[in-house]
Short mmCIF file of C-alpha atoms in Angstrom, two decimals:
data_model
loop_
_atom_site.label_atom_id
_atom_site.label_comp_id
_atom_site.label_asym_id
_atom_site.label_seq_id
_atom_site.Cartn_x
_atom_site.Cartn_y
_atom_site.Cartn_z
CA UNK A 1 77.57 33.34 60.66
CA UNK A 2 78.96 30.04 61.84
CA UNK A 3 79.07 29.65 65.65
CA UNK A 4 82.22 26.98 66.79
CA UNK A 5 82.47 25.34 69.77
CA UNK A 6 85.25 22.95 70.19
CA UNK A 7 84.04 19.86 72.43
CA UNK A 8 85.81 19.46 75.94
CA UNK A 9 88.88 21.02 74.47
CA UNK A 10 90.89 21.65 77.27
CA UNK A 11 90.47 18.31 78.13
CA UNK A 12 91.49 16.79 74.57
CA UNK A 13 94.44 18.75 73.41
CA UNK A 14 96.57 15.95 71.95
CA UNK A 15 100.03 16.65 73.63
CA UNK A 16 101.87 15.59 70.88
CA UNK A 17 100.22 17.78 68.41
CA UNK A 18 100.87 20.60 70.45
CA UNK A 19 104.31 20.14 71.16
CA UNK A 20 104.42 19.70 67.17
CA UNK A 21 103.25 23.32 66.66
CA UNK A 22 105.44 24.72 69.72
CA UNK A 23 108.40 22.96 68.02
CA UNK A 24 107.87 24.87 64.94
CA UNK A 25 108.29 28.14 67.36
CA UNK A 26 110.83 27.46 70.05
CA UNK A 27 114.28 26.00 69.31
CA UNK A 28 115.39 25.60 72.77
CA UNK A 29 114.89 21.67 73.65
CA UNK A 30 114.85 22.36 77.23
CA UNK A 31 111.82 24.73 76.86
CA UNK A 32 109.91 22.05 75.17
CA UNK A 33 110.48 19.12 77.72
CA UNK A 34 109.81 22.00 80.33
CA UNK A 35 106.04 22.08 78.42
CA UNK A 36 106.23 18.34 78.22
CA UNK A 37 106.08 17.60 81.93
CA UNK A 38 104.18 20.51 82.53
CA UNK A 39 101.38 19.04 80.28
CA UNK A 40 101.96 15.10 81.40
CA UNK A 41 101.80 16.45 85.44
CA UNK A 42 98.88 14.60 87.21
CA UNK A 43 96.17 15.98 88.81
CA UNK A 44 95.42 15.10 92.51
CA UNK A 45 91.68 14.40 92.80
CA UNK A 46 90.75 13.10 96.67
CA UNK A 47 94.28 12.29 97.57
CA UNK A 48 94.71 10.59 94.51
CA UNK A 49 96.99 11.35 91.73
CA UNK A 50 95.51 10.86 88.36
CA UNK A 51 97.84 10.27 85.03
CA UNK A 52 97.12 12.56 82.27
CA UNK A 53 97.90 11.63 78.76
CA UNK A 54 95.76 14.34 77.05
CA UNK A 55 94.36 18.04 77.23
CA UNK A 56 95.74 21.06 78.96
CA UNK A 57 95.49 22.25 83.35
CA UNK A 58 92.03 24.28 82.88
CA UNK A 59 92.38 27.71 84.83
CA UNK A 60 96.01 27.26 84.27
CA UNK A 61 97.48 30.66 83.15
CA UNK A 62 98.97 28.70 80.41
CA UNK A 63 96.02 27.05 78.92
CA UNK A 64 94.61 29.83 76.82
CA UNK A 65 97.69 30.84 75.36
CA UNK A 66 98.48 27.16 74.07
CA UNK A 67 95.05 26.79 72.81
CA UNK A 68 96.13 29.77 70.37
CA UNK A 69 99.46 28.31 69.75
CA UNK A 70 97.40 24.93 68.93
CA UNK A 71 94.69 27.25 66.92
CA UNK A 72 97.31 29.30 64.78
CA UNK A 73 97.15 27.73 61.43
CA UNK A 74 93.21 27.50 61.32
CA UNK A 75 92.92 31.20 61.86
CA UNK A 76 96.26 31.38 59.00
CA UNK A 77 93.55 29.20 56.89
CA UNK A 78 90.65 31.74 57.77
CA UNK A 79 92.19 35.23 57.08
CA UNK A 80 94.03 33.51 53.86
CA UNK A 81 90.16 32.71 52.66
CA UNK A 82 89.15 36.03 53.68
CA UNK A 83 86.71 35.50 56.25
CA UNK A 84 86.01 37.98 59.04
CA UNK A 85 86.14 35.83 62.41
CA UNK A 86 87.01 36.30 65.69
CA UNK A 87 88.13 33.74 68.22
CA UNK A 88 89.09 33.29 72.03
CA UNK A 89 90.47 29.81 73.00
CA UNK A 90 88.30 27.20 71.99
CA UNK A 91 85.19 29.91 71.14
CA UNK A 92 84.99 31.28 67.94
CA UNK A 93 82.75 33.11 65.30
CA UNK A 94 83.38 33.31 61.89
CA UNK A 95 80.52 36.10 60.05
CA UNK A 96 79.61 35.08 56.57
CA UNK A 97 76.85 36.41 54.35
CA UNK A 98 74.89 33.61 53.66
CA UNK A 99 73.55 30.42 55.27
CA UNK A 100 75.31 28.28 52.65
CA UNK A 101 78.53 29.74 53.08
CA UNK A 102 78.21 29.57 56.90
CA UNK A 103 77.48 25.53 56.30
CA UNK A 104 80.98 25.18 54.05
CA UNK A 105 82.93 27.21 56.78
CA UNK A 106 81.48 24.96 59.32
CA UNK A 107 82.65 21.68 57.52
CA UNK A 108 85.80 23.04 56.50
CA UNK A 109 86.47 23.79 60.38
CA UNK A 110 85.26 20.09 60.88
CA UNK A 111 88.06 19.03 58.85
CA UNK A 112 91.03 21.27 60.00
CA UNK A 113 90.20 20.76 63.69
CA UNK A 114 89.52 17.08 62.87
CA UNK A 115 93.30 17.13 61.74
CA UNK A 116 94.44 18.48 65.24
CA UNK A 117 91.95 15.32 67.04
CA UNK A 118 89.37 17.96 67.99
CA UNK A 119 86.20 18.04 67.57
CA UNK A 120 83.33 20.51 66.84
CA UNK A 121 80.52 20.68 69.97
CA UNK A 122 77.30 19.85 67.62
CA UNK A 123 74.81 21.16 70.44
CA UNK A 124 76.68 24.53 71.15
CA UNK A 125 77.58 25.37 67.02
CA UNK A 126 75.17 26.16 64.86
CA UNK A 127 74.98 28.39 61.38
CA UNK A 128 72.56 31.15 62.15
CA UNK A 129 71.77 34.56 62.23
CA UNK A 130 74.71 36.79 64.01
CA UNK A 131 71.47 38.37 66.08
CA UNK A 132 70.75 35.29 67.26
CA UNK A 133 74.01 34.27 68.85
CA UNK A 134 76.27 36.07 71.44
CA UNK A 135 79.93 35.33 72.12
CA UNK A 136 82.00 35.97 74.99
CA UNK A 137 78.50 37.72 76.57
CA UNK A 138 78.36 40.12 73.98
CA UNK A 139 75.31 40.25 71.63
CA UNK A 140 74.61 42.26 68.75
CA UNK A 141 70.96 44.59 68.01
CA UNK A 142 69.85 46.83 64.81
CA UNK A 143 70.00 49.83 65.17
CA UNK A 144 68.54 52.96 63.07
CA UNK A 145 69.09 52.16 59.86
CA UNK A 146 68.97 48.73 60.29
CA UNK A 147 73.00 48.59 61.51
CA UNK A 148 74.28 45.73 63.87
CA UNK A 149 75.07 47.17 67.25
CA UNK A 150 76.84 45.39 70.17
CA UNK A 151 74.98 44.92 73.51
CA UNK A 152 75.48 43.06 76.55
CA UNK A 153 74.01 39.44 75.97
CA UNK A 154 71.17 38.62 78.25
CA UNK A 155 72.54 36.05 80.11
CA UNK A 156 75.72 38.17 81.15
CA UNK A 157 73.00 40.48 82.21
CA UNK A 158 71.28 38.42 84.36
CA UNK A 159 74.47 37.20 85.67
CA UNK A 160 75.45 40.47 86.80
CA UNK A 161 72.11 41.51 88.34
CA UNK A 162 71.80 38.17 90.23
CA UNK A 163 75.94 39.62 91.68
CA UNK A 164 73.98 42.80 92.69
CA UNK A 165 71.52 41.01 94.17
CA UNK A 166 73.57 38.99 96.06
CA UNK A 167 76.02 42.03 97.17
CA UNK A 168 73.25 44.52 98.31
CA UNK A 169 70.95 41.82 99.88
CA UNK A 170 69.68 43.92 103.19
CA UNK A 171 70.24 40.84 105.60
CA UNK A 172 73.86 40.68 105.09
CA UNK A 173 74.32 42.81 108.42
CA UNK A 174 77.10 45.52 106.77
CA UNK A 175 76.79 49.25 106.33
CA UNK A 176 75.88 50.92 103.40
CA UNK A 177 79.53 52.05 102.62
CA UNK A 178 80.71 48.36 102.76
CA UNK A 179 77.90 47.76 100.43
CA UNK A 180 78.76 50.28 98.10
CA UNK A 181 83.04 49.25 98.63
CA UNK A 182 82.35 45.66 97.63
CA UNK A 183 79.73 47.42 94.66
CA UNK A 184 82.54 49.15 92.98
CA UNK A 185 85.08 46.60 93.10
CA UNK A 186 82.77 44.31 90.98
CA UNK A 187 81.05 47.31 88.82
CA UNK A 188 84.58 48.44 87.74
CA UNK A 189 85.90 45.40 86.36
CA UNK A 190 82.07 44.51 84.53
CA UNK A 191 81.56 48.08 83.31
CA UNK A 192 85.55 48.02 81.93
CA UNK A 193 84.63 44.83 79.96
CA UNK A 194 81.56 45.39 78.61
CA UNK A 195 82.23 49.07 77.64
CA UNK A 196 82.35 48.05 73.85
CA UNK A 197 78.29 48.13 74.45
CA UNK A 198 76.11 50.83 72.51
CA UNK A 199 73.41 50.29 74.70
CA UNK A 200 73.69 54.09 76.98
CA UNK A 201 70.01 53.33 77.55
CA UNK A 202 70.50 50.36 79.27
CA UNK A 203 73.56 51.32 81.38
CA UNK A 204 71.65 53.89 82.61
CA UNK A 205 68.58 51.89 83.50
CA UNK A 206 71.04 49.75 85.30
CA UNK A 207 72.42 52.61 87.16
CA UNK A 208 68.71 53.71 88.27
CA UNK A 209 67.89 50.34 90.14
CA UNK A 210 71.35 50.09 91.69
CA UNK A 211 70.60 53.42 93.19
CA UNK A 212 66.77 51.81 94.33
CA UNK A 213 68.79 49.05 95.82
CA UNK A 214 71.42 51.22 98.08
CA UNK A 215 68.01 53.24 99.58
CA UNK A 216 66.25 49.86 100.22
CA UNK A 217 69.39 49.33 102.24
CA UNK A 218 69.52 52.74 103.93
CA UNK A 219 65.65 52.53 104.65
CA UNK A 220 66.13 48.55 106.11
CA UNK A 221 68.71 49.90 108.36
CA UNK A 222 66.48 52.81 109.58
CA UNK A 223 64.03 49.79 111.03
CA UNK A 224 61.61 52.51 112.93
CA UNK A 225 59.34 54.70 111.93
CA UNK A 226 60.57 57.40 114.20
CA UNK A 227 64.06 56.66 113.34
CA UNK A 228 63.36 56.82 109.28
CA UNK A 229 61.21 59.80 110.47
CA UNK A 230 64.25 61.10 112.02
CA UNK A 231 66.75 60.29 109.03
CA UNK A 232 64.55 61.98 106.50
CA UNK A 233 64.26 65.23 108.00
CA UNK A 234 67.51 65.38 108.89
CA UNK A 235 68.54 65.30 105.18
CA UNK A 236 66.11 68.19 104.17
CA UNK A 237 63.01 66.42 103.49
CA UNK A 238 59.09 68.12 104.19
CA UNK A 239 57.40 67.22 107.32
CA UNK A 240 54.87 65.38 105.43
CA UNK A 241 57.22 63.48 103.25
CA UNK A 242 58.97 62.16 106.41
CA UNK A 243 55.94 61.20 108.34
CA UNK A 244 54.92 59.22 105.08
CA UNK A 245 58.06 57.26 105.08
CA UNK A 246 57.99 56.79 108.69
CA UNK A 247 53.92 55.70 108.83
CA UNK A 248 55.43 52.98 106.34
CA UNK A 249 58.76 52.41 107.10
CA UNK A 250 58.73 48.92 106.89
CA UNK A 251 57.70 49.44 103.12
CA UNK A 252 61.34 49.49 102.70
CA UNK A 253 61.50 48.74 98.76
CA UNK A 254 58.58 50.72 97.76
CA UNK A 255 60.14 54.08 99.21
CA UNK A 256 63.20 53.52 98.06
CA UNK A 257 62.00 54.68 95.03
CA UNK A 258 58.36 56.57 95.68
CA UNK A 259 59.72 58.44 98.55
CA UNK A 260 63.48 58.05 99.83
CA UNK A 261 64.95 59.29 96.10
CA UNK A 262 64.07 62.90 97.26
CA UNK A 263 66.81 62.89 99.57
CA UNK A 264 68.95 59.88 98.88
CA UNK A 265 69.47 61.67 95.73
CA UNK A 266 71.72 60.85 92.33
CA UNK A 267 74.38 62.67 93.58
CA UNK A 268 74.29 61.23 96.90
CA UNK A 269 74.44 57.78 95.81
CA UNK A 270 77.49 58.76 93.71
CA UNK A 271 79.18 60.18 96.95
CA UNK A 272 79.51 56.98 98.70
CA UNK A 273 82.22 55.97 95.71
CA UNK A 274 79.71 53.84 93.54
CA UNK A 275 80.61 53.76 89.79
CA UNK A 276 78.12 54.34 87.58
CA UNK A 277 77.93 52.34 84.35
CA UNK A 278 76.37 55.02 82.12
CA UNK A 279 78.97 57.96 80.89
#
């Protein structure tokens, strides 16, 4: 597969170029000096307006759908050759079956985007392996019979642990319902992106040490042994399992998985409103 990155292309969309292709789609003049000004409006940087002359506002709304507009006829060029690609602003793959085709896909997108004043990103493209490479945080694994599954690429993973992390970290002073509120607003949105994954295994993994980290919470607030004592039996647990946890109370992430999972169960975790990723 061939692996594109376009070099700082929001900042080196060539306005004239652009308007050239939204000329070709809008007949209203008015539209395209709107776009015009739009593109040529400085930026304030420390009190101080800076001229632009080239690329497009980045986080602008806007942006992404120009970069398609500006894109158009090199994807027209791709699907016309009959390559399978897929693309997302300046990001795109295009799957091929050998390394030698990969290499002529790669200079042929040299050329075309050469012919728009971009340019490729040589450390971020490469011709390799589709295993290899992710795009857009998705990754691929075999599966049985040696077919290419998608998975969630390891740095999105880590990404979204380290968001965990910082949302259930036990010094934040909130209760475990706050926790768990702030939890599903991010888990929602990840879970409805990545849900293209056939990783179940994973999801579900991911579920299991979420649920470790709410009961390190419950057990931090607890603080005392004869409070946690207290807490424990209250929700059903033996004698002997509470005076465990409350002998080592301060122990708080080992029990939240060797000891407090007997009553901070599955199903109690899910009743505070957490999603879980696994279906």
């Amino acid at each position: 597969m061939g692996d594109v990155d376009l070099e700082k292309f929001f900042d080196r969309v060539n306005h004239d170029v652009l308007l050239g292709r939204l000329a070709k789609r809008i007949e209203d003049k008015r539209v395209l000096r709107l776009m015009r000004r739009d593109l040529e409006a400085g930026v304030m940087a420390n009190g101080v307006v800076i001229e632009r002359h080239a690329g497009t506002p980045q986080g602008g709304p806007l942006s992404p759908l120009l970069a398609h507009v500006l894109l158009d006829e090199v994807d027209k060029e791709l699907e016309r050759r009959g390559h399978a690609f897929v693309r997302y602003a300046d990001d795109g793959n295009v799957y091929v079956r050998s390394r030698k085709a990969g290499e002529r896909v790669l200079v042929f997108l040299r050329k075309k985007y050469g012919h728009l004043r971009l340019r490729i990103n040589a450390k971020k493209s490469a011709v390799a392996r589709v295993i290899t490479r992710e795009f857009l945080g998705i990754a691929f694994w075999r599966g049985a019979g040696g077919k290419l599954r998608r998975r969630v690429a390891d740095k999105a993973l880590e990404a979204m642990k380290n968001r965990v992390r910082a949302i259930t970290g036990r010094s934040r002073g909130r209760s475990v319902r706050q926790v768990v509120e702030e939890l599903s607003r991010y888990l929602t949105g990840w879970r409805a992106y990545f849900c293209m994954a056939e990783t179940p295994e994973v999801f579900r993994s991911l579920d299991e040490w979420i649920r470790h980290r709410l009961r390190h919470i419950h057990l931090k607030h607890w603080k005392t042994a004869t409070r946690a004592h207290a807490e424990v039996r209250a929700r059903g647990a033996s004698e002997e399992l509470a005076r465990r946890v409350g002998v080592r109370c301060q122990r708080w992430w080992y029990h939240s998985t060797h000891a407090a999972h007997v009553v901070l169960t599955k199903e109690y975790c899910d009743g505070l409103g957490g999603p879980r990723l696994a279906t």
